[in-house]
Amino acid sequence: MARKRKGRDISGWLIVDKPAGMTSTSVVNKVRWALQAKKAGHAGTLDPEATGVLAVALGEATKTVPYITDALKAYEFTVRLGQATNTDDAEGEVTAKSDTRPDDAAIKDALGRFVGEIMQVPPKYSAVKIDGERAYKRARDGEEFEVEARPLWVEELLLIDRPDADHVTLEMTCGKGGYVRAIARDLGEALGCYGHVRELRRIWSGPFRAEDGLTIEQIDDMAHSPVLDTHLHPLEEGLSDLPRVTATDQGLAKLKNGNPGMVVAHDVEYGEECWAVHDGRAVAVGRFKAGELHPSRVFNQ
């Protein structure tokens, strides 16, 4: 018999402004402990040295994680020009150097190559799997291997500051699965000067913004107190990118049992994925077909 997980049945999102030097998993564990929550997870890993938005889902909100993971995200990052590293960030060993320093016009011109649907090769020190094993583990073991390119949608990539000849600060808005370190590496190669990420901050992810995030110190101060609960964002915010329909009273009963239920919909196409609401609370996510929502996820709240 499986052991029952201890903790509170609490649902919602807690937005954390992750500090440098802490893993995403450690942040989730901290939030779970502070809220004494039974279940928690995050939407989109940040590298340990990266800062910014880490959206932590609790309870039933974990069912909405894929919709935040798939949403657009924005990053502000500083590229160190003139050096390549084996990890594509400042934590790695320098593998190549160049005295070339492109001017702002050359940088802006090169950025255009990385906008739209691009093919990106993730860093070897990343969590992508190669024959079932994490790439970073193979890299640490000194293995020789290739990482396959994968598609990435880049909505926007802008030059926002040039503090000195060696550094350039960029802002990128992109879809799921983007590696900022790979952008820095490939930009440096395109400019003929090498490059790696010096600093990285995720400024927003889907509906969640860095300025709305709590620091780890604030979470520690409010741990195990009702005050921390007041900072929870509703589960429904994780569904903001999906169309919304309204469950009828009869439809509500059926949806709660995982069956297709009647909904009232406006401007929703047949077969489109959407979510149903009743009395302001999310009931289910599913496909809209002939006046009914066919649920794939049901919320117990």
XYZ file of C-alpha atoms in Angstrom:
301
model
C 0.000 0.000 0.000
C 1.395 3.390 -1.027
C 2.305 5.748 1.803
C 0.008 8.754 1.977
C 1.893 11.993 1.373
C 1.770 14.370 4.314
C 0.963 18.046 4.005
C -1.765 20.545 3.286
C -4.126 20.262 0.342
C -3.361 23.746 -0.917
C -3.627 24.819 -4.552
C -2.372 27.840 -6.476
C 0.824 29.443 -7.726
C 3.599 31.033 -5.700
C 5.874 33.225 -7.800
C 9.494 33.224 -6.661
C 12.270 35.599 -7.696
C 14.944 32.916 -7.720
C 18.387 33.955 -6.493
C 21.654 32.948 -8.131
C 23.319 29.857 -6.700
C 20.129 27.897 -6.026
C 18.655 25.118 -8.142
C 15.042 25.183 -9.287
C 14.378 21.962 -7.365
C 15.715 23.539 -4.173
C 13.319 26.461 -4.636
C 10.369 24.082 -5.023
C 11.398 22.202 -1.889
C 11.680 25.479 0.017
C 8.182 26.566 -1.072
C 6.680 23.170 -0.230
C 8.250 23.323 3.223
C 7.209 26.945 3.854
C 3.575 26.282 2.893
C 3.557 22.746 4.316
C 2.092 21.718 0.973
C 1.408 18.154 -0.038
C 2.325 18.638 -3.691
C 4.446 21.160 -5.618
C 6.299 21.542 -8.906
C 7.736 24.275 -11.108
C 7.082 25.512 -14.640
C 10.408 25.770 -16.468
C 13.848 25.112 -15.001
C 16.303 27.948 -14.487
C 20.051 27.291 -14.376
C 21.439 27.504 -10.815
C 23.248 30.805 -11.504
C 20.230 32.358 -13.265
C 17.782 34.605 -11.415
C 14.189 35.682 -11.895
C 10.759 34.178 -12.284
C 10.286 30.627 -11.107
C 6.578 29.843 -10.956
C 5.878 27.148 -8.358
C 2.602 25.250 -8.716
C 0.910 23.769 -5.670
C -1.714 21.046 -5.453
C -4.215 21.109 -8.305
C -2.274 23.900 -10.010
C 0.374 21.318 -10.943
C -2.112 20.140 -13.590
C -1.706 23.509 -15.328
C 2.135 23.442 -15.419
C 2.300 22.401 -19.113
C 0.449 25.570 -20.143
C 2.978 27.823 -18.396
C 5.877 25.735 -19.688
C 4.559 26.178 -23.242
C 3.911 29.918 -22.846
C 6.212 32.683 -24.075
C 8.974 33.771 -21.699
C 11.338 36.743 -21.612
C 14.955 36.865 -20.521
C 17.417 39.680 -19.937
C 21.000 38.514 -20.235
C 24.521 39.829 -20.593
C 26.888 38.244 -23.098
C 30.642 38.348 -22.519
C 32.203 38.832 -25.937
C 35.630 37.518 -26.865
C 35.473 34.235 -24.942
C 33.888 30.829 -25.476
C 33.465 28.412 -22.554
C 32.685 24.697 -22.431
C 29.399 25.381 -20.613
C 28.465 28.509 -22.626
C 28.294 30.500 -19.378
C 30.673 32.042 -16.868
C 30.812 28.857 -14.766
C 32.754 26.950 -17.432
C 36.344 26.839 -18.586
C 37.434 29.233 -21.330
C 38.020 27.225 -24.513
C 38.705 29.980 -27.073
C 39.466 33.718 -27.144
C 39.306 36.535 -29.677
C 40.403 40.173 -29.727
C 37.622 41.049 -32.180
C 34.906 43.329 -30.781
C 31.966 44.076 -33.111
C 30.274 47.464 -32.989
C 26.607 47.934 -32.055
C 25.482 48.027 -35.679
C 27.068 44.632 -36.385
C 25.471 43.153 -33.291
C 22.008 44.449 -34.183
C 22.390 43.093 -37.699
C 23.408 39.642 -36.391
C 20.489 39.468 -33.951
C 18.072 39.223 -36.879
C 19.414 35.738 -37.661
C 18.052 34.500 -34.335
C 14.466 35.744 -34.645
C 11.526 33.650 -35.822
C 11.581 29.869 -36.175
C 15.234 28.883 -35.707
C 17.116 25.636 -35.179
C 19.106 25.623 -31.956
C 21.683 23.144 -30.648
C 21.334 23.001 -26.833
C 24.546 23.284 -24.786
C 26.337 20.046 -23.984
C 26.031 21.010 -20.328
C 22.228 20.864 -20.355
C 19.425 18.560 -19.221
C 18.566 17.283 -22.711
C 18.756 13.504 -22.979
C 21.220 11.703 -25.246
C 20.362 7.988 -25.532
C 18.440 8.193 -22.273
C 21.155 9.996 -20.287
C 21.394 13.700 -19.431
C 23.840 15.562 -21.660
C 25.496 17.328 -18.714
C 26.393 13.979 -17.138
C 28.042 12.775 -20.342
C 29.879 16.086 -20.635
C 31.137 15.890 -17.050
C 32.368 12.340 -17.719
C 34.405 13.663 -20.632
C 32.456 11.807 -23.318
C 32.442 12.951 -26.932
C 28.912 13.310 -28.305
C 26.719 15.508 -30.465
C 23.491 17.256 -29.464
C 20.853 17.437 -32.171
C 19.421 20.800 -33.193
C 15.810 21.448 -32.277
C 13.319 24.100 -33.329
C 12.792 27.206 -31.218
C 10.432 30.134 -31.716
C 12.089 33.479 -30.910
C 9.529 36.261 -30.806
C 12.022 39.081 -30.239
C 15.728 39.594 -29.585
C 16.835 43.137 -28.767
C 20.039 44.959 -27.882
C 19.206 46.983 -24.769
C 22.637 48.014 -23.436
C 26.350 48.021 -24.268
C 28.077 48.735 -20.949
C 31.548 48.298 -22.470
C 33.321 46.764 -25.462
C 33.404 43.301 -23.857
C 29.739 43.072 -22.847
C 26.328 43.392 -24.457
C 22.961 43.128 -22.720
C 20.101 41.583 -24.662
C 16.421 40.855 -24.108
C 14.827 37.795 -25.682
C 11.223 36.645 -25.839
C 10.910 33.011 -26.870
C 8.847 29.854 -26.679
C 9.364 26.549 -24.929
C 12.760 24.889 -24.782
C 15.021 27.837 -25.519
C 18.580 27.940 -24.198
C 19.864 31.466 -23.684
C 23.395 30.074 -23.366
C 23.091 28.682 -26.894
C 21.990 32.094 -28.192
C 25.070 33.715 -26.629
C 27.351 31.018 -28.037
C 25.873 31.174 -31.546
C 25.795 34.984 -31.588
C 29.483 35.069 -30.686
C 30.250 32.660 -33.516
C 28.155 34.690 -35.979
C 30.080 37.823 -34.987
C 33.424 36.052 -35.233
C 34.388 36.863 -31.664
C 33.004 34.039 -29.472
C 30.654 34.657 -26.563
C 29.093 33.216 -23.430
C 26.416 34.232 -20.914
C 27.722 36.310 -18.013
C 24.377 37.006 -16.291
C 20.861 35.714 -16.934
C 17.498 36.779 -15.550
C 14.011 35.567 -16.523
C 11.853 38.665 -16.310
C 8.518 37.049 -17.086
C 7.010 33.660 -17.867
C 3.477 33.520 -19.266
C 1.311 35.672 -16.957
C 3.902 35.800 -14.154
C 6.348 38.696 -13.668
C 9.598 38.952 -11.718
C 8.353 42.017 -9.844
C 5.524 39.897 -8.431
C 7.933 37.276 -7.101
C 8.894 36.707 -3.492
C 12.525 36.389 -2.483
C 13.763 33.332 -0.613
C 14.299 35.559 2.423
C 10.664 36.687 2.340
C 9.486 33.087 2.036
C 11.629 32.140 5.043
C 10.213 35.040 7.067
C 6.596 34.076 6.268
C 7.070 30.292 6.433
C 4.354 28.317 8.226
C 2.184 31.411 8.627
C -1.174 32.349 7.031
C 0.496 35.489 5.641
C 2.312 33.426 3.011
C -1.013 32.015 1.789
C -2.120 35.526 0.844
C 0.641 35.648 -1.785
C -0.738 32.668 -3.686
C -2.015 33.305 -7.201
C -5.139 31.354 -8.197
C -4.817 28.135 -10.164
C -6.753 29.784 -12.989
C -3.856 32.129 -13.831
C -2.017 29.122 -15.233
C -4.739 28.773 -17.874
C -4.755 32.370 -19.091
C -3.527 31.462 -22.591
C -6.430 29.059 -23.215
C -9.960 30.045 -24.293
C -12.524 29.893 -21.501
C -16.000 28.329 -21.562
C -18.639 28.212 -18.835
C -19.939 24.918 -17.491
C -23.689 24.613 -16.988
C -24.932 23.204 -13.678
C -25.624 19.880 -15.347
C -22.331 19.989 -17.199
C -20.466 20.668 -13.953
C -21.653 17.396 -12.412
C -20.542 15.407 -15.452
C -17.204 17.157 -15.812
C -16.342 16.556 -12.162
C -16.680 12.835 -12.868
C -14.410 13.075 -15.906
C -17.231 12.860 -18.450
C -18.116 15.264 -21.286
C -20.313 18.064 -19.968
C -22.359 20.867 -21.497
C -20.722 24.293 -21.626
C -21.562 27.749 -22.928
C -18.905 28.905 -25.386
C -18.222 31.977 -27.500
C -15.642 32.140 -30.315
C -14.315 28.645 -29.595
C -13.632 26.343 -32.531
C -14.683 22.697 -32.687
C -11.892 20.556 -31.229
C -10.073 23.537 -29.689
C -8.472 23.069 -26.293
C -10.041 25.249 -23.608
C -10.947 25.299 -19.952
C -14.307 25.354 -18.217
C -15.201 27.605 -15.335
C -18.139 27.475 -12.907
C -18.745 30.126 -10.247
C -15.333 31.601 -11.004
C -13.366 28.399 -10.449
C -11.680 26.138 -12.983
C -13.441 22.815 -13.427
C -11.587 21.076 -16.241
C -9.403 21.409 -19.327
C -10.358 19.590 -22.492
C -11.545 19.787 -26.110
C -14.712 21.611 -27.130
C -16.984 19.471 -29.303
C -20.620 20.119 -30.192
C -21.500 22.133 -27.097
C -19.594 19.897 -24.685
C -16.173 19.941 -23.102
C -14.429 16.578 -23.331
C -12.089 16.743 -20.320
C -8.433 15.708 -20.267
C -7.735 17.219 -16.833
C -10.261 17.705 -14.023
C -9.616 20.003 -11.058
C -10.648 18.929 -7.566
C -11.176 22.301 -5.929
